[in-house]
Amino acid sequence: MLKVTSSSISPALAKGAQKPRRTKTFAAQRRAVLLFIAPFAVLFLAFYAIPIVFAVVQSLLTVEREGTFGAPQEVFGGFVQYQQVFQNTEFWRSVGRVVLFGVVQVPIMLGLALLFALLLDSPLLKGKKFFRLAFFAPYAVPGVIAAIMWGFLYSPTLSPFGLITSEVNVLSAELVLWAIANVVTWVYVGYNMLIIYSSLLAIPTEIYEAAKLDGASNIQIAWRIKIPLVVPAIILTGVFSIIGTLQLLAEPQTLRSFSSAISSTFTPNLAVYTTASVPNYHLAAAFSVVLALATFILSFVFLKATQRKVSQ
């Protein structure tokens, strides 16, 4: 009788016997991965990819009529809508307005966020839980509610600080942009602070102990160790802030009820909203595509410029 032992089986046969099991395991893992990715993929396609494609298609169409009272028909217009976009001076003024807004507001907001994060990470600060909640609480207020609240505070006839607002009209054409900047800063400082603070918590404490042994003060540790190590988090918040600045809509639209200085094309998104309300969906779609490209270019240039400076 022939006795078969494990040593008598060739390595090739043993390897071949294991292949089906490995293939089945790999197929099960792949199905599991697809199952977990499916919810995100469906939402991504439904609310991001498909709307972008739809907007691009709409921007390439135009409406034509046969005669004065003929039925409107959508036809392919090529880049006709984009020609109107680049000829629209009000739209480009609104783009320049938010760029100026971002150049001033974003550094101030991120500077405050960094300062608050360093304070929360400082061993000298007492009551960190209270201050962490206090700094972050404004972000829990929706932008529309925040704009309404600040609108009442800005209004000379409604504000409890009437002595100040009657002398300095914050809602005037000269200052209303910075009134909006104040609202945005108040809301989003806590959000950016939380990102930077989380990055500070990830720094090993041994680095601080070694610096203290070398005689470094708390200010020197913050300036020479903490800030350089959280630069990636600051860059990330900068990219988010650039995107948010070019998408500014809720605050100026809400403050229009308090100030006549905010026009229907005060920001690019307001111009898109107003154009779509006419309705002129094809031109609004072209505005949106151009604005999205501008946002991508500015964010990409900022990201590359900061990364190159950090790597030097």
PDB file of C-alpha atoms in Angstrom:
ATOM      1  CA  MET A   1       0.000   0.000   0.000  1.00  0.00           C
ATOM      2  CA  LEU A   2       1.388   3.407  -1.027  1.00  0.00           C
ATOM      3  CA  LYS A   3       1.679   5.879   1.804  1.00  0.00           C
ATOM      4  CA  VAL A   4       1.554   9.522   0.812  1.00  0.00           C
ATOM      5  CA  THR A   5       3.296  11.989   3.090  1.00  0.00           C
ATOM      6  CA  SER A   6       3.568  15.742   2.944  1.00  0.00           C
ATOM      7  CA  SER A   7       7.179  15.420   1.957  1.00  0.00           C
ATOM      8  CA  SER A   8       6.279  13.327  -1.087  1.00  0.00           C
ATOM      9  CA  ILE A   9       4.094  16.076  -2.571  1.00  0.00           C
ATOM     10  CA  SER A  10       5.996  18.343  -4.872  1.00  0.00           C
ATOM     11  CA  PRO A  11       6.114  22.099  -4.057  1.00  0.00           C
ATOM     12  CA  ALA A  12       4.473  22.884  -7.416  1.00  0.00           C
ATOM     13  CA  LEU A  13       1.423  20.724  -6.591  1.00  0.00           C
ATOM     14  CA  ALA A  14       1.169  22.210  -3.113  1.00  0.00           C
ATOM     15  CA  LYS A  15       1.326  25.735  -4.543  1.00  0.00           C
ATOM     16  CA  GLY A  16      -1.339  24.867  -7.115  1.00  0.00           C
ATOM     17  CA  ALA A  17      -3.612  23.537  -4.402  1.00  0.00           C
ATOM     18  CA  GLN A  18      -3.371  26.817  -2.493  1.00  0.00           C
ATOM     19  CA  LYS A  19      -4.214  29.021  -5.492  1.00  0.00           C
ATOM     20  CA  PRO A  20      -8.027  28.561  -5.446  1.00  0.00           C
ATOM     21  CA  ARG A  21      -8.161  29.402  -1.737  1.00  0.00           C
ATOM     22  CA  ARG A  22      -6.077  32.548  -2.229  1.00  0.00           C
ATOM     23  CA  THR A  23      -8.162  33.567  -5.249  1.00  0.00           C
ATOM     24  CA  LYS A  24     -11.372  33.113  -3.264  1.00  0.00           C
ATOM     25  CA  THR A  25      -9.993  35.140  -0.357  1.00  0.00           C
ATOM     26  CA  PHE A  26      -8.879  37.939  -2.682  1.00  0.00           C
ATOM     27  CA  ALA A  27     -12.293  38.023  -4.374  1.00  0.00           C
ATOM     28  CA  ALA A  28     -14.028  38.259  -0.979  1.00  0.00           C
ATOM     29  CA  GLN A  29     -11.737  41.111   0.085  1.00  0.00           C
ATOM     30  CA  ARG A  30     -12.378  42.938  -3.172  1.00  0.00           C
ATOM     31  CA  ARG A  31     -16.153  42.619  -2.706  1.00  0.00           C
ATOM     32  CA  ALA A  32     -15.832  43.916   0.834  1.00  0.00           C
ATOM     33  CA  VAL A  33     -13.813  46.937  -0.348  1.00  0.00           C
ATOM     34  CA  LEU A  34     -16.346  47.694  -3.077  1.00  0.00           C
ATOM     35  CA  LEU A  35     -19.179  47.381  -0.561  1.00  0.00           C
ATOM     36  CA  PHE A  36     -17.585  49.958   1.739  1.00  0.00           C
ATOM     37  CA  ILE A  37     -16.709  52.314  -1.137  1.00  0.00           C
ATOM     38  CA  ALA A  38     -20.153  52.102  -2.765  1.00  0.00           C
ATOM     39  CA  PRO A  39     -21.967  54.666  -0.508  1.00  0.00           C
ATOM     40  CA  PHE A  40     -19.248  57.259  -1.057  1.00  0.00           C
ATOM     41  CA  ALA A  41     -19.086  56.535  -4.795  1.00  0.00           C
ATOM     42  CA  VAL A  42     -22.851  56.915  -5.202  1.00  0.00           C
ATOM     43  CA  LEU A  43     -22.944  60.201  -3.298  1.00  0.00           C
ATOM     44  CA  PHE A  44     -19.823  61.458  -5.123  1.00  0.00           C
ATOM     45  CA  LEU A  45     -21.368  60.747  -8.504  1.00  0.00           C
ATOM     46  CA  ALA A  46     -24.814  62.077  -7.590  1.00  0.00           C
ATOM     47  CA  PHE A  47     -23.787  65.324  -5.913  1.00  0.00           C
ATOM     48  CA  TYR A  48     -20.370  66.112  -7.412  1.00  0.00           C
ATOM     49  CA  ALA A  49     -19.393  64.455 -10.681  1.00  0.00           C
ATOM     50  CA  ILE A  50     -22.785  64.446 -12.426  1.00  0.00           C
ATOM     51  CA  PRO A  51     -23.616  68.098 -11.518  1.00  0.00           C
ATOM     52  CA  ILE A  52     -20.212  69.203 -12.838  1.00  0.00           C
ATOM     53  CA  VAL A  53     -20.744  67.389 -16.130  1.00  0.00           C
ATOM     54  CA  PHE A  54     -24.289  68.780 -16.341  1.00  0.00           C
ATOM     55  CA  ALA A  55     -23.040  72.342 -15.729  1.00  0.00           C
ATOM     56  CA  VAL A  56     -20.391  71.996 -18.448  1.00  0.00           C
ATOM     57  CA  VAL A  57     -22.988  70.690 -20.908  1.00  0.00           C
ATOM     58  CA  GLN A  58     -25.427  73.494 -20.034  1.00  0.00           C
ATOM     59  CA  SER A  59     -22.707  76.110 -20.508  1.00  0.00           C
ATOM     60  CA  LEU A  60     -22.240  74.942 -24.111  1.00  0.00           C
ATOM     61  CA  LEU A  61     -25.919  75.428 -24.992  1.00  0.00           C
ATOM     62  CA  THR A  62     -27.828  78.544 -25.962  1.00  0.00           C
ATOM     63  CA  VAL A  63     -31.486  79.415 -26.468  1.00  0.00           C
ATOM     64  CA  GLU A  64     -32.836  80.403 -29.875  1.00  0.00           C
ATOM     65  CA  ARG A  65     -36.325  81.510 -30.938  1.00  0.00           C
ATOM     66  CA  GLU A  66     -38.060  81.551 -34.288  1.00  0.00           C
ATOM     67  CA  GLY A  67     -39.352  85.100 -34.460  1.00  0.00           C
ATOM     68  CA  THR A  68     -40.161  87.342 -31.522  1.00  0.00           C
ATOM     69  CA  PHE A  69     -42.724  85.069 -29.881  1.00  0.00           C
ATOM     70  CA  GLY A  70     -41.412  81.719 -31.068  1.00  0.00           C
ATOM     71  CA  ALA A  71     -40.938  78.792 -28.764  1.00  0.00           C
ATOM     72  CA  PRO A  72     -37.463  78.707 -27.201  1.00  0.00           C
ATOM     73  CA  GLN A  73     -35.177  75.914 -28.316  1.00  0.00           C
ATOM     74  CA  GLU A  74     -31.897  74.830 -26.775  1.00  0.00           C
ATOM     75  CA  VAL A  75     -29.176  74.423 -29.372  1.00  0.00           C
ATOM     76  CA  PHE A  76     -25.443  73.878 -29.219  1.00  0.00           C
ATOM     77  CA  GLY A  77     -23.780  77.261 -29.008  1.00  0.00           C
ATOM     78  CA  GLY A  78     -20.157  76.331 -28.475  1.00  0.00           C
ATOM     79  CA  PHE A  79     -18.327  78.989 -26.496  1.00  0.00           C
ATOM     80  CA  VAL A  80     -20.947  81.722 -26.942  1.00  0.00           C
ATOM     81  CA  GLN A  81     -21.762  81.775 -23.224  1.00  0.00           C
ATOM     82  CA  TYR A  82     -18.070  81.953 -22.313  1.00  0.00           C
ATOM     83  CA  GLN A  83     -17.659  84.976 -24.586  1.00  0.00           C
ATOM     84  CA  GLN A  84     -20.357  86.703 -22.571  1.00  0.00           C
ATOM     85  CA  VAL A  85     -18.618  85.706 -19.340  1.00  0.00           C
ATOM     86  CA  PHE A  86     -15.327  87.305 -20.353  1.00  0.00           C
ATOM     87  CA  GLN A  87     -17.174  90.417 -21.584  1.00  0.00           C
ATOM     88  CA  ASN A  88     -19.138  90.791 -18.335  1.00  0.00           C
ATOM     89  CA  THR A  89     -17.339  93.507 -16.378  1.00  0.00           C
ATOM     90  CA  GLU A  90     -19.562  93.154 -13.295  1.00  0.00           C
ATOM     91  CA  PHE A  91     -18.614  89.511 -12.894  1.00  0.00           C
ATOM     92  CA  TRP A  92     -14.899  90.252 -13.070  1.00  0.00           C
ATOM     93  CA  ARG A  93     -15.286  93.140 -10.646  1.00  0.00           C
ATOM     94  CA  SER A  94     -16.878  90.705  -8.217  1.00  0.00           C
ATOM     95  CA  VAL A  95     -13.930  88.326  -8.716  1.00  0.00           C
ATOM     96  CA  GLY A  96     -11.484  91.146  -7.996  1.00  0.00           C
ATOM     97  CA  ARG A  97     -13.537  92.086  -4.930  1.00  0.00           C
ATOM     98  CA  VAL A  98     -13.335  88.629  -3.384  1.00  0.00           C
ATOM     99  CA  VAL A  99      -9.627  88.356  -4.261  1.00  0.00           C
ATOM    100  CA  LEU A 100      -9.023  91.570  -2.300  1.00  0.00           C
ATOM    101  CA  PHE A 101     -11.242  90.151   0.426  1.00  0.00           C
ATOM    102  CA  GLY A 102      -9.136  86.975   0.575  1.00  0.00           C
ATOM    103  CA  VAL A 103      -5.771  88.770   0.520  1.00  0.00           C
ATOM    104  CA  VAL A 104      -6.743  90.699   3.667  1.00  0.00           C
ATOM    105  CA  GLN A 105      -9.158  88.400   5.493  1.00  0.00           C
ATOM    106  CA  VAL A 106      -7.514  84.987   5.072  1.00  0.00           C
ATOM    107  CA  PRO A 107      -4.131  85.903   6.684  1.00  0.00           C
ATOM    108  CA  ILE A 108      -5.917  87.604   9.596  1.00  0.00           C
ATOM    109  CA  MET A 109      -8.220  84.618  10.127  1.00  0.00           C
ATOM    110  CA  LEU A 110      -5.425  82.055   9.929  1.00  0.00           C
ATOM    111  CA  GLY A 111      -3.194  84.196  12.147  1.00  0.00           C
ATOM    112  CA  LEU A 112      -5.900  84.274  14.829  1.00  0.00           C
ATOM    113  CA  ALA A 113      -6.513  80.548  14.405  1.00  0.00           C
ATOM    114  CA  LEU A 114      -2.796  79.840  14.882  1.00  0.00           C
ATOM    115  CA  LEU A 115      -2.641  82.130  17.923  1.00  0.00           C
ATOM    116  CA  PHE A 116      -5.640  80.468  19.568  1.00  0.00           C
ATOM    117  CA  ALA A 117      -4.251  77.000  18.814  1.00  0.00           C
ATOM    118  CA  LEU A 118      -0.912  77.920  20.398  1.00  0.00           C
ATOM    119  CA  LEU A 119      -2.713  79.299  23.452  1.00  0.00           C
ATOM    120  CA  LEU A 120      -4.691  76.080  23.853  1.00  0.00           C
ATOM    121  CA  ASP A 121      -1.480  74.063  23.525  1.00  0.00           C
ATOM    122  CA  SER A 122       0.374  76.237  26.025  1.00  0.00           C
ATOM    123  CA  PRO A 123       0.961  74.715  29.473  1.00  0.00           C
ATOM    124  CA  LEU A 124       0.361  78.139  31.021  1.00  0.00           C
ATOM    125  CA  LEU A 125      -3.298  78.411  29.967  1.00  0.00           C
ATOM    126  CA  LYS A 126      -5.903  77.399  32.538  1.00  0.00           C
ATOM    127  CA  GLY A 127      -9.424  76.277  31.656  1.00  0.00           C
ATOM    128  CA  LYS A 128      -8.514  74.833  28.265  1.00  0.00           C
ATOM    129  CA  LYS A 129     -11.844  73.027  27.865  1.00  0.00           C
ATOM    130  CA  PHE A 130     -13.774  76.280  28.277  1.00  0.00           C
ATOM    131  CA  PHE A 131     -11.608  78.226  25.838  1.00  0.00           C
ATOM    132  CA  ARG A 132     -11.606  75.393  23.298  1.00  0.00           C
ATOM    133  CA  LEU A 133     -15.403  75.402  23.336  1.00  0.00           C
ATOM    134  CA  ALA A 134     -15.557  79.215  23.303  1.00  0.00           C
ATOM    135  CA  PHE A 135     -13.246  79.500  20.295  1.00  0.00           C
ATOM    136  CA  PHE A 136     -15.064  76.794  18.336  1.00  0.00           C
ATOM    137  CA  ALA A 137     -18.668  77.728  19.267  1.00  0.00           C
ATOM    138  CA  PRO A 138     -19.154  80.387  16.519  1.00  0.00           C
ATOM    139  CA  TYR A 139     -18.564  77.717  13.853  1.00  0.00           C
ATOM    140  CA  ALA A 140     -21.684  75.937  15.132  1.00  0.00           C
ATOM    141  CA  VAL A 141     -23.736  78.994  14.137  1.00  0.00           C
ATOM    142  CA  PRO A 142     -24.958  78.737  10.500  1.00  0.00           C
ATOM    143  CA  GLY A 143     -23.586  81.438   8.216  1.00  0.00           C
ATOM    144  CA  VAL A 144     -27.032  82.900   7.524  1.00  0.00           C
ATOM    145  CA  ILE A 145     -27.835  83.194  11.245  1.00  0.00           C
ATOM    146  CA  ALA A 146     -24.433  84.745  11.914  1.00  0.00           C
ATOM    147  CA  ALA A 147     -24.969  87.293   9.115  1.00  0.00           C
ATOM    148  CA  ILE A 148     -28.420  88.217  10.488  1.00  0.00           C
ATOM    149  CA  MET A 149     -27.021  88.626  13.992  1.00  0.00           C
ATOM    150  CA  TRP A 150     -24.140  90.809  12.827  1.00  0.00           C
ATOM    151  CA  GLY A 151     -26.499  92.708  10.520  1.00  0.00           C
ATOM    152  CA  PHE A 152     -28.496  93.823  13.560  1.00  0.00           C
ATOM    153  CA  LEU A 153     -25.264  94.723  15.360  1.00  0.00           C
ATOM    154  CA  TYR A 154     -24.102  96.758  12.341  1.00  0.00           C
ATOM    155  CA  SER A 155     -27.409  98.560  11.709  1.00  0.00           C
ATOM    156  CA  PRO A 156     -27.383 102.142  13.092  1.00  0.00           C
ATOM    157  CA  THR A 157     -31.085 102.011  14.008  1.00  0.00           C
ATOM    158  CA  LEU A 158     -31.144  98.483  15.482  1.00  0.00           C
ATOM    159  CA  SER A 159     -27.731  97.998  17.022  1.00  0.00           C
ATOM    160  CA  PRO A 160     -27.312  98.161  20.821  1.00  0.00           C
ATOM    161  CA  PHE A 161     -24.087 100.024  20.018  1.00  0.00           C
ATOM    162  CA  GLY A 162     -25.918 102.851  18.285  1.00  0.00           C
ATOM    163  CA  LEU A 163     -23.456 105.506  19.454  1.00  0.00           C
ATOM    164  CA  ILE A 164     -20.709 103.754  17.477  1.00  0.00           C
ATOM    165  CA  THR A 165     -22.675 102.577  14.428  1.00  0.00           C
ATOM    166  CA  SER A 166     -24.265 106.002  13.959  1.00  0.00           C
ATOM    167  CA  GLU A 167     -20.810 107.547  13.681  1.00  0.00           C
ATOM    168  CA  VAL A 168     -19.185 104.753  11.676  1.00  0.00           C
ATOM    169  CA  ASN A 169     -21.528 103.271   9.076  1.00  0.00           C
ATOM    170  CA  VAL A 170     -20.079  99.783   8.717  1.00  0.00           C
ATOM    171  CA  LEU A 171     -22.701  98.948   6.072  1.00  0.00           C
ATOM    172  CA  SER A 172     -21.603 101.735   3.725  1.00  0.00           C
ATOM    173  CA  ALA A 173     -20.138 101.019   0.304  1.00  0.00           C
ATOM    174  CA  GLU A 174     -16.618 101.675   1.594  1.00  0.00           C
ATOM    175  CA  LEU A 175     -16.782  99.354   4.613  1.00  0.00           C
ATOM    176  CA  VAL A 176     -19.374  96.689   3.856  1.00  0.00           C
ATOM    177  CA  LEU A 177     -16.787  94.313   2.382  1.00  0.00           C
ATOM    178  CA  TRP A 178     -14.852  94.364   5.649  1.00  0.00           C
ATOM    179  CA  ALA A 179     -18.084  93.986   7.607  1.00  0.00           C
ATOM    180  CA  ILE A 180     -18.587  90.721   5.727  1.00  0.00           C
ATOM    181  CA  ALA A 181     -14.942  89.814   6.412  1.00  0.00           C
ATOM    182  CA  ASN A 182     -15.569  90.264  10.123  1.00  0.00           C
ATOM    183  CA  VAL A 183     -18.554  87.872   9.994  1.00  0.00           C
ATOM    184  CA  VAL A 184     -16.585  85.231   8.074  1.00  0.00           C
ATOM    185  CA  THR A 185     -13.610  85.564  10.422  1.00  0.00           C
ATOM    186  CA  TRP A 186     -15.826  85.244  13.504  1.00  0.00           C
ATOM    187  CA  VAL A 187     -17.432  82.068  12.164  1.00  0.00           C
ATOM    188  CA  TYR A 188     -14.418  80.221  10.745  1.00  0.00           C
ATOM    189  CA  VAL A 189     -11.534  81.042  13.102  1.00  0.00           C
ATOM    190  CA  GLY A 190     -12.576  78.216  15.425  1.00  0.00           C
ATOM    191  CA  TYR A 191     -12.774  75.693  12.591  1.00  0.00           C
ATOM    192  CA  ASN A 192      -9.264  76.486  11.373  1.00  0.00           C
ATOM    193  CA  MET A 193      -8.000  76.614  14.952  1.00  0.00           C
ATOM    194  CA  LEU A 194      -9.222  73.066  15.523  1.00  0.00           C
ATOM    195  CA  ILE A 195      -7.262  71.768  12.504  1.00  0.00           C
ATOM    196  CA  ILE A 196      -4.061  73.483  13.644  1.00  0.00           C
ATOM    197  CA  TYR A 197      -4.592  72.443  17.256  1.00  0.00           C
ATOM    198  CA  SER A 198      -5.023  68.805  16.216  1.00  0.00           C
ATOM    199  CA  SER A 199      -1.705  69.052  14.378  1.00  0.00           C
ATOM    200  CA  LEU A 200      -0.066  70.468  17.520  1.00  0.00           C
ATOM    201  CA  LEU A 201      -1.354  67.554  19.596  1.00  0.00           C
ATOM    202  CA  ALA A 202       0.365  65.132  17.202  1.00  0.00           C
ATOM    203  CA  ILE A 203       3.826  66.579  17.955  1.00  0.00           C
ATOM    204  CA  PRO A 204       5.792  64.294  20.345  1.00  0.00           C
ATOM    205  CA  THR A 205       6.237  65.891  23.767  1.00  0.00           C
ATOM    206  CA  GLU A 206       9.851  64.671  23.858  1.00  0.00           C
ATOM    207  CA  ILE A 207      10.744  67.465  21.431  1.00  0.00           C
ATOM    208  CA  TYR A 208       9.481  70.096  23.891  1.00  0.00           C
ATOM    209  CA  GLU A 209      11.325  68.449  26.784  1.00  0.00           C
ATOM    210  CA  ALA A 210      14.579  68.443  24.829  1.00  0.00           C
ATOM    211  CA  ALA A 211      14.107  72.116  23.949  1.00  0.00           C
ATOM    212  CA  LYS A 212      13.473  73.007  27.599  1.00  0.00           C
ATOM    213  CA  LEU A 213      16.649  71.199  28.601  1.00  0.00           C
ATOM    214  CA  ASP A 214      18.495  73.400  26.094  1.00  0.00           C
ATOM    215  CA  GLY A 215      17.055  76.464  27.837  1.00  0.00           C
ATOM    216  CA  ALA A 216      14.319  77.406  25.343  1.00  0.00           C
ATOM    217  CA  SER A 217      11.408  79.467  26.647  1.00  0.00           C
ATOM    218  CA  ASN A 218       7.748  78.814  25.830  1.00  0.00           C
ATOM    219  CA  ILE A 219       7.781  81.577  23.216  1.00  0.00           C
ATOM    220  CA  GLN A 220      10.915  80.164  21.583  1.00  0.00           C
ATOM    221  CA  ILE A 221       9.389  76.670  21.557  1.00  0.00           C
ATOM    222  CA  ALA A 222       6.251  78.036  19.900  1.00  0.00           C
ATOM    223  CA  TRP A 223       8.161  80.061  17.300  1.00  0.00           C
ATOM    224  CA  ARG A 224      10.983  77.642  16.454  1.00  0.00           C
ATOM    225  CA  ILE A 225       9.343  74.243  16.968  1.00  0.00           C
ATOM    226  CA  LYS A 226       5.553  74.343  17.005  1.00  0.00           C
ATOM    227  CA  ILE A 227       4.893  76.716  14.124  1.00  0.00           C
ATOM    228  CA  PRO A 228       7.342  75.052  11.671  1.00  0.00           C
ATOM    229  CA  LEU A 229       5.882  71.634  12.475  1.00  0.00           C
ATOM    230  CA  VAL A 230       2.268  72.726  11.866  1.00  0.00           C
ATOM    231  CA  VAL A 231       2.987  74.442   8.546  1.00  0.00           C
ATOM    232  CA  PRO A 232       1.254  71.614   6.596  1.00  0.00           C
ATOM    233  CA  ALA A 233      -1.914  72.200   8.638  1.00  0.00           C
ATOM    234  CA  ILE A 234      -1.688  75.940   7.994  1.00  0.00           C
ATOM    235  CA  ILE A 235      -1.308  75.286   4.261  1.00  0.00           C
ATOM    236  CA  LEU A 236      -4.363  73.019   4.362  1.00  0.00           C
ATOM    237  CA  THR A 237      -6.472  75.678   6.072  1.00  0.00           C
ATOM    238  CA  GLY A 238      -5.167  78.200   3.546  1.00  0.00           C
ATOM    239  CA  VAL A 239      -6.416  76.083   0.639  1.00  0.00           C
ATOM    240  CA  PHE A 240      -9.794  75.658   2.331  1.00  0.00           C
ATOM    241  CA  SER A 241      -9.983  79.410   2.924  1.00  0.00           C
ATOM    242  CA  ILE A 242      -9.205  80.261  -0.709  1.00  0.00           C
ATOM    243  CA  ILE A 243     -11.956  77.928  -1.884  1.00  0.00           C
ATOM    244  CA  GLY A 244     -14.399  79.360   0.645  1.00  0.00           C
ATOM    245  CA  THR A 245     -13.534  82.948  -0.274  1.00  0.00           C
ATOM    246  CA  LEU A 246     -14.321  82.480  -3.951  1.00  0.00           C
ATOM    247  CA  GLN A 247     -17.585  80.746  -2.995  1.00  0.00           C
ATOM    248  CA  LEU A 248     -18.761  83.586  -0.739  1.00  0.00           C
ATOM    249  CA  LEU A 249     -22.561  83.743  -0.932  1.00  0.00           C
ATOM    250  CA  ALA A 250     -24.596  83.347   2.275  1.00  0.00           C
ATOM    251  CA  GLU A 251     -23.157  86.310   4.192  1.00  0.00           C
ATOM    252  CA  PRO A 252     -23.411  89.001   1.459  1.00  0.00           C
ATOM    253  CA  GLN A 253     -26.811  87.735   0.322  1.00  0.00           C
ATOM    254  CA  THR A 254     -28.170  87.945   3.872  1.00  0.00           C
ATOM    255  CA  LEU A 255     -26.622  91.358   4.562  1.00  0.00           C
ATOM    256  CA  ARG A 256     -28.310  92.747   1.425  1.00  0.00           C
ATOM    257  CA  SER A 257     -31.372  93.189   3.639  1.00  0.00           C
ATOM    258  CA  PHE A 258     -29.377  95.593   5.808  1.00  0.00           C
ATOM    259  CA  SER A 259     -27.253  97.413   3.219  1.00  0.00           C
ATOM    260  CA  SER A 260     -28.010  98.785  -0.234  1.00  0.00           C
ATOM    261  CA  ALA A 261     -24.268  98.821  -0.956  1.00  0.00           C
ATOM    262  CA  ILE A 262     -24.329  95.068  -1.658  1.00  0.00           C
ATOM    263  CA  SER A 263     -25.432  94.632  -5.255  1.00  0.00           C
ATOM    264  CA  SER A 264     -26.785  91.506  -6.926  1.00  0.00           C
ATOM    265  CA  THR A 265     -23.303  90.891  -8.391  1.00  0.00           C
ATOM    266  CA  PHE A 266     -21.296  91.767  -5.292  1.00  0.00           C
ATOM    267  CA  THR A 267     -19.568  88.367  -5.280  1.00  0.00           C
ATOM    268  CA  PRO A 268     -19.150  85.816  -8.101  1.00  0.00           C
ATOM    269  CA  ASN A 269     -21.599  83.377  -6.515  1.00  0.00           C
ATOM    270  CA  LEU A 270     -24.155  86.167  -6.125  1.00  0.00           C
ATOM    271  CA  ALA A 271     -23.720  86.932  -9.823  1.00  0.00           C
ATOM    272  CA  VAL A 272     -24.308  83.254 -10.644  1.00  0.00           C
ATOM    273  CA  TYR A 273     -27.385  83.147  -8.403  1.00  0.00           C
ATOM    274  CA  THR A 274     -28.824  86.332  -9.909  1.00  0.00           C
ATOM    275  CA  THR A 275     -28.197  85.149 -13.471  1.00  0.00           C
ATOM    276  CA  ALA A 276     -29.880  81.812 -12.785  1.00  0.00           C
ATOM    277  CA  SER A 277     -32.872  83.645 -11.285  1.00  0.00           C
ATOM    278  CA  VAL A 278     -33.516  85.627 -14.500  1.00  0.00           C
ATOM    279  CA  PRO A 279     -33.571  82.736 -15.601  1.00  0.00           C
ATOM    280  CA  ASN A 280     -30.514  82.303 -17.771  1.00  0.00           C
ATOM    281  CA  TYR A 281     -29.237  78.897 -16.737  1.00  0.00           C
ATOM    282  CA  HIS A 282     -26.737  78.541 -19.567  1.00  0.00           C
ATOM    283  CA  LEU A 283     -24.893  81.768 -18.771  1.00  0.00           C
ATOM    284  CA  ALA A 284     -25.038  80.938 -15.046  1.00  0.00           C
ATOM    285  CA  ALA A 285     -23.494  77.545 -15.819  1.00  0.00           C
ATOM    286  CA  ALA A 286     -20.697  79.245 -17.777  1.00  0.00           C
ATOM    287  CA  PHE A 287     -20.090  81.584 -14.819  1.00  0.00           C
ATOM    288  CA  SER A 288     -19.907  78.545 -12.533  1.00  0.00           C
ATOM    289  CA  VAL A 289     -17.434  76.671 -14.740  1.00  0.00           C
ATOM    290  CA  VAL A 290     -15.134  79.697 -15.024  1.00  0.00           C
ATOM    291  CA  LEU A 291     -15.351  80.281 -11.263  1.00  0.00           C
ATOM    292  CA  ALA A 292     -14.548  76.625 -10.558  1.00  0.00           C
ATOM    293  CA  LEU A 293     -11.502  76.779 -12.847  1.00  0.00           C
ATOM    294  CA  ALA A 294     -10.333  80.006 -11.206  1.00  0.00           C
ATOM    295  CA  THR A 295     -10.721  78.421  -7.760  1.00  0.00           C
ATOM    296  CA  PHE A 296      -8.743  75.370  -8.848  1.00  0.00           C
ATOM    297  CA  ILE A 297      -5.950  77.463 -10.373  1.00  0.00           C
ATOM    298  CA  LEU A 298      -5.599  79.763  -7.354  1.00  0.00           C
ATOM    299  CA  SER A 299      -5.664  76.850  -4.908  1.00  0.00           C
ATOM    300  CA  PHE A 300      -3.136  74.881  -6.964  1.00  0.00           C
ATOM    301  CA  VAL A 301      -0.767  77.846  -7.314  1.00  0.00           C
ATOM    302  CA  PHE A 302      -0.999  78.585  -3.577  1.00  0.00           C
ATOM    303  CA  LEU A 303      -0.385  74.937  -2.700  1.00  0.00           C
ATOM    304  CA  LYS A 304       2.629  74.608  -5.005  1.00  0.00           C
ATOM    305  CA  ALA A 305       4.125  77.936  -3.923  1.00  0.00           C
ATOM    306  CA  THR A 306       3.848  77.126  -0.223  1.00  0.00           C
ATOM    307  CA  GLN A 307       5.141  73.575  -0.652  1.00  0.00           C
ATOM    308  CA  ARG A 308       8.147  74.841  -2.592  1.00  0.00           C
ATOM    309  CA  LYS A 309       8.893  77.407   0.123  1.00  0.00           C
ATOM    310  CA  VAL A 310       8.597  74.779   2.862  1.00  0.00           C
ATOM    311  CA  SER A 311      10.894  72.337   1.051  1.00  0.00           C
ATOM    312  CA  GLN A 312      13.645  74.938   0.626  1.00  0.00           C
TER     313      GLN A 312
END
